[in-house]
Amino acid sequence: MSKGADSKAKTVAAAAALFRRRGYNGTGLHDILSAGGSPRGSLYFHFPKGKEEIGAAALSLAGDGVREAIAAAADASRSAVAFVTGIIRVMSANLESSNFSEGCPIATTALETAANSEVLRAAASNAFRSWEDEIRIGLERFGIKPKRAALTSPAILGVLEGALLLSRTHRSLEPMNRAEATVRLLLAPGAAA
Amino acid sequence: MSKGADSKAKTVAAAAALFRRRGYNGTGLHDILSAGGSPRGSLYFHFPKGKEEIGAAALSLAGDGVREAIAAAADASRSAVAFVTGIIRVMSANLESSNFSEGCPIATTALETAANSEVLRAAASNAFRSWEDEIRIGLERFGIKPKRAALTSPAILGVLEGALLLSRTHRSLEPMNRAEATVRLLLAPGAAA
Amino acid sequence: MSKGADSKAKTVAAAAALFRRRGYNGTGLHDILSAGGSPRGSLYFHFPKGKEEIGAAALSLAGDGVREAIAAAADASRSAVAFVTGIIRVMSANLESSNFSEGCPIATTALETAANSEVLRAAASNAFRSWEDEIRIGLERFGIKPKRAALTSPAILGVLEGALLLSRTHRSLEPMNRAEATVRLLLAPGAAA
Amino acid sequence: MSKGADSKAKTVAAAAALFRRRGYNGTGLHDILSAGGSPRGSLYFHFPKGKEEIGAAALSLAGDGVREAIAAAADASRSAVAFVTGIIRVMSANLESSNFSEGCPIATTALETAANSEVLRAAASNAFRSWEDEIRIGLERFGIKPKRAALTSPAILGVLEGALLLSRTHRSLEPMNRAEATVRLLLAPGAAA
DNA sequence: ACCCGCGGGACGGCCCGTTATT
DNA sequence: AATAACGGGCCGTCCCGCGGGT
């Protein structure tokens, strides 16, 4: 049981890592299984709906991971700006340490499957929504009014995602740095948001 | 000659359209060929390097298309804000009319191949860079100083890409609308960018 | 289990038969599968390394078959000359009954792949070596001294292979008959070998 | 005209070289054309029957080359044994210098196509026959009686072909050396052959 | 009249995601 | 819970002609 759960969790974790680097369609079940060390035949025992179910689980796992990282950034910060730039810097560090292989763990799969799998699209949507929520909560914690936080948090997420995409494509942290400037602007006292 | 160029161009156009909707790995050569009306065998004549070469050509074509659209938006506008919101609205219209199937024609392929194909990564990078340039040129045309335009244009592109990703994932134009607000802020007189 | 082994064995047997007649490169996986009655997908399960692995298995099977035929010829003979001419006559009979389609089951594949696949070259080499050994053992059984048997057996094999090649090419048993004369000479009392 | 003939001859020469190393089915028209420096489209102008016609021409060319080499060996020798061992040594040298890639230029194609193409089988048959003839002529020149020469020459060719096959497969000159001993025996004064 | 760029289906081998069977 | 299959589809490349340049 714990062994089964372990095996399942390992598989999902392996899938999440591979989807992040190679995308959903670029990752074979074979790769996931061998990376996770699980046997072949049990896959459809744990995931009766097949690859799509693994994908949804991986999206969920990755979504939770980032959400927790956002919460941790909030805990470690003393201002809204520090909070948000903290998030950006963690992402930048991931990008750099992985040679620009590890960007957003959701985006690639989200784009690949948005038009083809409602299940995966929804899973990606939930993940993004949870990040937005977490950012909003963090902003409120640092004194940003709920109304403004609700408007700014999706904007911040958008800026962040755009920067991750461009950084990965250009193999440069420059878009991440620009994103930092943009979010500062979004959080500036006078900004109408 | 014209027939040959036609056939090749049709294939690339079909590829670009399919990559936009389903991504690179999600699109089979078979689909591209039948969509373009070309037979299998000619493909290897026109694209000796195979799918990767088609991908690069499709990325280049799509890049040019958007670049021209940006230039057209500049021609049709009377202010920097109108110019940039014009771009966003065209993209929003594409999104909506295609039932959120047609977002950025580069982003999906860029993310899928950034870590696996230097050729495709570079092609995507060039496309993004050309948009950034075109935006910068447009901004300068409306009186934004070169220095500021050079800093703001990549930020605008980042905001736009992030919004396209989120809109597609959420099947909602709301992120696009938020992006409009963000770029207004970026272009506001007092913004340090 | 027995079914699995059966299916695999059938595939290998079909492959060996086809490689013998049409060679390795002239035989498609499709032909092998349909001849063996196996479905497509199982192939990669049984032979993860693909066609090369099937080729090696087929070479090994064919090698064993001939080795056993040589051993049987030894059992059925009362002299070294009778033993070796017995081998030749069996081969001649195969050639004739198959309308010169079935010659050496190793030679064609050996020549096709000697320079391209170390795996297949080695498999062919092993097969030939096993025949040579079996011939040597047979010769010793009929009183040929080990030293001489060790020198004569490869010579006999060479003569036999050359004759099989020429007979197939000329569609005539004449080279096989000449080979019989040559091996008699090799086994003649006074021959220095 | 001379250009055309040149191009055609180059193509055939390239084909012969490639067929020798990789066999007939293992060699693509593409390889032949690019090795020969010829354009694609003209191929069916020069060889209306396609690959088979190229194959026949290549077999003929290679056959002539070896026949001439046999004649040259006869010219350079003073005895029947020296003549035949001279042939063997040239072949051994080819084998060794090409890392066992260049054995008999006919055998591989002969075996691959014996059962599938009457045209190619006949071309190979002719080549072998011409070698046999040339050997017979050489033997007669050194005093071997016509009757014996006619019986011994095919035997020698068989021994030689068998040795070439085994040497290539084992990547060893040992079968060639054994072949030398065998032909000495065939040419020994007392041999009934 | 000779040549060849360009195009055309058909498989080539491989591997995909999935399912009976136990 | 996992072994042993299963078709289908992947991309690449095969060998081959049409129609237009020279």
XYZ file of N, CA and C in Angstrom, chain C residues 57-163:
321
model
N 19.172 -13.374 -33.702
C 18.477 -14.595 -33.279
C 18.292 -15.545 -34.454
N 17.969 -14.982 -35.603
C 17.766 -15.814 -36.789
C 19.073 -16.490 -37.202
N 20.145 -15.741 -37.120
C 21.449 -16.303 -37.457
C 21.799 -17.441 -36.500
N 21.508 -17.209 -35.253
C 21.807 -18.234 -34.257
C 20.965 -19.488 -34.496
N 19.697 -19.271 -34.780
C 18.820 -20.415 -35.052
C 19.285 -21.196 -36.271
N 19.559 -20.471 -37.332
C 20.001 -21.127 -38.558
C 21.338 -21.831 -38.328
N 22.190 -21.189 -37.553
C 23.480 -21.806 -37.249
C 23.297 -23.127 -36.519
N 22.427 -23.135 -35.541
C 22.176 -24.370 -34.800
C 21.593 -25.444 -35.699
N 20.701 -25.012 -36.572
C 20.076 -25.998 -37.467
C 21.109 -26.717 -38.318
N 21.993 -25.951 -38.886
C 23.010 -26.568 -39.745
C 23.975 -27.403 -38.906
N 24.315 -26.895 -37.744
C 25.234 -27.650 -36.882
C 24.646 -29.022 -36.563
N 23.376 -29.025 -36.273
C 22.726 -30.315 -35.979
C 22.692 -31.212 -37.208
N 22.498 -30.586 -38.349
C 22.502 -31.386 -39.580
C 23.876 -32.014 -39.801
N 24.922 -31.254 -39.460
C 26.271 -31.802 -39.607
C 26.466 -32.970 -38.642
N 26.003 -32.759 -37.417
C 26.122 -33.838 -36.428
C 25.345 -35.065 -36.890
N 24.192 -34.830 -37.457
C 23.399 -35.960 -37.942
C 24.116 -36.686 -39.077
N 24.774 -35.907 -39.925
C 25.516 -36.536 -41.021
C 26.638 -37.409 -40.476
N 27.263 -36.928 -39.416
C 28.322 -37.738 -38.806
C 27.750 -39.045 -38.269
N 26.621 -38.940 -37.608
C 25.991 -40.138 -37.041
C 25.631 -41.148 -38.125
N 25.280 -40.632 -39.288
C 24.793 -41.521 -40.340
C 25.915 -42.053 -41.232
N 27.150 -41.703 -40.912
C 28.227 -42.077 -41.833
C 29.208 -43.055 -41.195
N 29.992 -43.678 -42.069
C 30.973 -44.646 -41.574
C 32.403 -44.254 -41.908
N 32.554 -43.153 -42.609
C 33.912 -42.710 -42.927
C 33.914 -41.191 -43.050
N 35.107 -40.660 -42.980
C 35.232 -39.198 -43.080
C 34.696 -38.703 -44.417
N 35.038 -39.425 -45.464
C 34.579 -38.995 -46.783
C 33.059 -39.074 -46.872
N 32.502 -40.133 -46.393
C 31.047 -40.278 -46.432
C 30.379 -39.170 -45.617
N 30.961 -38.849 -44.485
C 30.458 -37.786 -43.617
C 30.401 -36.457 -44.375
N 31.508 -36.074 -44.947
C 31.568 -34.765 -45.583
C 30.739 -34.741 -46.867
N 30.806 -35.770 -47.645
C 29.986 -35.775 -48.856
C 28.504 -35.819 -48.468
N 28.226 -36.422 -47.333
C 26.838 -36.421 -46.852
C 26.350 -34.996 -46.605
N 27.180 -34.196 -45.982
C 26.813 -32.793 -45.743
C 26.542 -32.096 -47.071
N 27.452 -32.293 -47.974
C 27.325 -31.623 -49.274
C 26.041 -32.045 -49.984
N 25.743 -33.313 -49.869
C 24.543 -33.785 -50.571
C 23.253 -33.251 -49.961
N 23.253 -33.093 -48.684
C 22.069 -32.493 -48.058
C 21.880 -31.066 -48.560
N 22.978 -30.357 -48.605
C 22.903 -28.970 -49.089
C 22.466 -28.928 -50.557
N 23.002 -29.831 -51.314
C 22.620 -29.894 -52.724
C 21.127 -30.165 -52.855
N 20.651 -31.060 -52.029
C 19.228 -31.390 -52.087
C 18.378 -30.170 -51.735
N 18.800 -29.428 -50.732
C 18.079 -28.202 -50.368
C 18.041 -27.225 -51.532
N 19.188 -27.083 -52.141
C 19.314 -26.156 -53.257
C 18.347 -26.566 -54.374
N 18.373 -27.828 -54.680
C 17.585 -28.295 -55.803
C 16.079 -28.210 -55.509
N 15.719 -28.670 -54.337
C 14.287 -28.715 -54.039
C 13.682 -27.315 -53.888
N 14.525 -26.352 -53.624
C 14.006 -24.993 -53.460
C 14.243 -24.158 -54.719
N 14.618 -24.850 -55.777
C 14.885 -24.127 -57.020
C 16.018 -23.108 -56.825
N 17.019 -23.551 -56.099
C 18.210 -22.731 -55.829
C 17.910 -21.457 -55.033
N 16.849 -21.507 -54.276
C 16.554 -20.362 -53.416
C 17.175 -20.502 -52.028
N 17.325 -21.729 -51.582
C 17.832 -21.922 -50.232
C 19.243 -22.466 -50.240
N 20.160 -21.535 -50.126
C 21.559 -21.923 -50.028
C 21.987 -21.841 -48.580
N 23.134 -21.271 -48.340
C 23.589 -21.112 -46.960
C 22.700 -20.091 -46.261
N 22.184 -20.433 -45.072
C 21.284 -19.503 -44.384
C 22.012 -18.361 -43.690
N 23.321 -18.405 -43.708
C 24.103 -17.381 -43.016
C 24.790 -16.437 -43.998
N 25.265 -16.998 -45.071
C 26.190 -16.265 -45.937
C 25.676 -14.909 -46.403
N 24.442 -14.857 -46.884
C 23.946 -13.595 -47.435
C 23.945 -12.502 -46.374
N 23.354 -12.827 -45.246
C 23.315 -11.845 -44.158
C 24.727 -11.492 -43.696
N 25.584 -12.503 -43.661
C 26.961 -12.246 -43.224
C 27.625 -11.212 -44.124
N 27.498 -11.402 -45.418
C 28.144 -10.458 -46.337
C 27.499 -9.075 -46.288
N 26.187 -9.046 -46.172
C 25.502 -7.756 -46.152
C 25.867 -6.926 -44.936
N 26.081 -7.590 -43.828
C 26.211 -6.851 -42.574
C 27.618 -6.847 -41.998
N 28.536 -7.570 -42.651
C 29.887 -7.678 -42.080
C 30.473 -6.307 -41.776
N 30.190 -5.348 -42.638
C 30.812 -4.040 -42.461
C 29.913 -3.040 -41.737
N 28.688 -3.458 -41.442
C 27.740 -2.482 -40.897
C 27.220 -2.797 -39.510
N 27.262 -4.033 -39.139
C 26.727 -4.382 -37.829
C 27.636 -5.383 -37.148
N 28.297 -4.933 -36.126
C 29.194 -5.818 -35.405
C 28.410 -6.973 -34.794
N 27.208 -6.682 -34.330
C 26.375 -7.722 -33.713
C 26.104 -8.851 -34.701
N 25.689 -8.483 -35.892
C 25.339 -9.515 -36.863
C 26.580 -10.216 -37.406
N 27.628 -9.456 -37.581
C 28.874 -10.077 -38.032
C 29.316 -11.137 -37.046
N 29.245 -10.786 -35.770
C 29.674 -11.729 -34.737
C 28.767 -12.951 -34.705
N 27.474 -12.726 -34.880
C 26.544 -13.867 -34.870
C 26.849 -14.806 -36.027
N 27.128 -14.221 -37.178
C 27.458 -15.052 -38.335
C 28.775 -15.779 -38.096
N 29.724 -15.068 -37.531
C 31.023 -15.667 -37.241
C 30.863 -16.866 -36.307
N 30.051 -16.704 -35.298
C 29.810 -17.810 -34.366
C 29.187 -19.008 -35.056
N 28.246 -18.727 -35.917
C 27.592 -19.830 -36.619
C 28.611 -20.609 -37.448
N 29.399 -19.880 -38.209
C 30.397 -20.562 -39.037
C 31.380 -21.343 -38.160
N 31.762 -20.714 -37.087
C 32.715 -21.379 -36.192
C 32.116 -22.677 -35.643
N 30.840 -22.645 -35.327
C 30.230 -23.847 -34.750
C 30.170 -24.977 -35.784
N 29.998 -24.587 -37.027
C 29.967 -25.626 -38.063
C 31.356 -26.256 -38.219
N 32.322 -25.381 -38.224
C 33.702 -25.825 -38.340
C 34.026 -26.805 -37.205
N 33.602 -26.446 -36.020
C 33.836 -27.314 -34.863
C 33.164 -28.666 -35.049
N 31.934 -28.581 -35.499
C 31.191 -29.828 -35.649
C 31.830 -30.719 -36.721
N 32.324 -30.092 -37.742
C 33.015 -30.860 -38.788
C 34.294 -31.478 -38.210
N 35.010 -30.668 -37.465
C 36.256 -31.169 -36.859
C 35.986 -32.364 -35.965
N 34.964 -32.241 -35.153
C 34.603 -33.341 -34.256
C 34.260 -34.596 -35.056
N 33.509 -34.369 -36.130
C 33.151 -35.510 -36.982
C 34.385 -36.160 -37.589
N 35.295 -35.356 -38.069
C 36.503 -35.908 -38.682
C 37.301 -36.726 -37.671
N 37.395 -36.178 -36.487
C 38.151 -36.904 -35.451
C 37.486 -38.250 -35.144
N 36.174 -38.224 -35.170
C 35.458 -39.455 -34.898
C 35.829 -40.566 -35.889
N 36.154 -40.150 -37.091
C 36.495 -41.150 -38.107
C 38.007 -41.340 -38.241
N 38.720 -40.992 -37.215
C 40.129 -41.335 -37.168
C 41.094 -40.279 -37.679
N 40.569 -39.151 -38.094
C 41.500 -38.098 -38.514
C 42.146 -37.521 -37.259
N 43.441 -37.344 -37.327
C 44.156 -36.837 -36.150
C 43.736 -35.398 -35.853
N 43.641 -35.049 -34.589
C 43.181 -33.708 -34.183
C 43.861 -32.578 -34.945
N 45.155 -32.654 -35.052
C 45.876 -31.578 -35.723
C 45.377 -31.404 -37.163
N 45.316 -32.516 -37.843
C 44.874 -32.448 -39.237
C 43.399 -32.051 -39.323
N 42.602 -32.557 -38.424
C 41.169 -32.214 -38.433
C 40.985 -30.710 -38.244
N 41.809 -30.162 -37.361
C 41.695 -28.729 -37.088
C 42.063 -27.888 -38.304
N 42.959 -28.407 -39.135
C 43.336 -27.660 -40.336
C 42.351 -27.908 -41.475
N 41.867 -29.123 -41.534
C 41.017 -29.489 -42.664
C 39.588 -28.965 -42.532
N 39.072 -28.919 -41.313
C 37.661 -28.530 -41.165
C 37.380 -27.110 -41.688
N 38.211 -26.130 -41.389
C 37.908 -24.818 -41.982
C 38.034 -24.832 -43.508
N 38.953 -25.624 -43.998
C 39.105 -25.706 -45.452
C 37.840 -26.290 -46.075
N 37.318 -27.327 -45.445
C 36.090 -27.946 -45.956
C 34.944 -26.939 -45.940
N 34.845 -26.228 -44.844
C 33.772 -25.243 -44.761
C 33.910 -24.202 -45.868
N 35.130 -23.762 -46.100
C 35.353 -22.774 -47.155
C 34.926 -23.299 -48.515
N 35.325 -24.522 -48.795
C 34.959 -25.129 -50.076
C 33.436 -25.215 -50.202
N 32.810 -25.631 -49.135
C 31.353 -25.767 -49.147
C 30.667 -24.425 -49.377
N 31.108 -23.412 -48.670
C 30.480 -22.094 -48.811
C 30.677 -21.532 -50.214
N 31.871 -21.694 -50.721
C 32.123 -21.215 -52.081
C 31.202 -21.918 -53.071
N 31.044 -23.209 -52.882
C 30.206 -23.974 -53.799
C 28.744 -23.562 -53.692
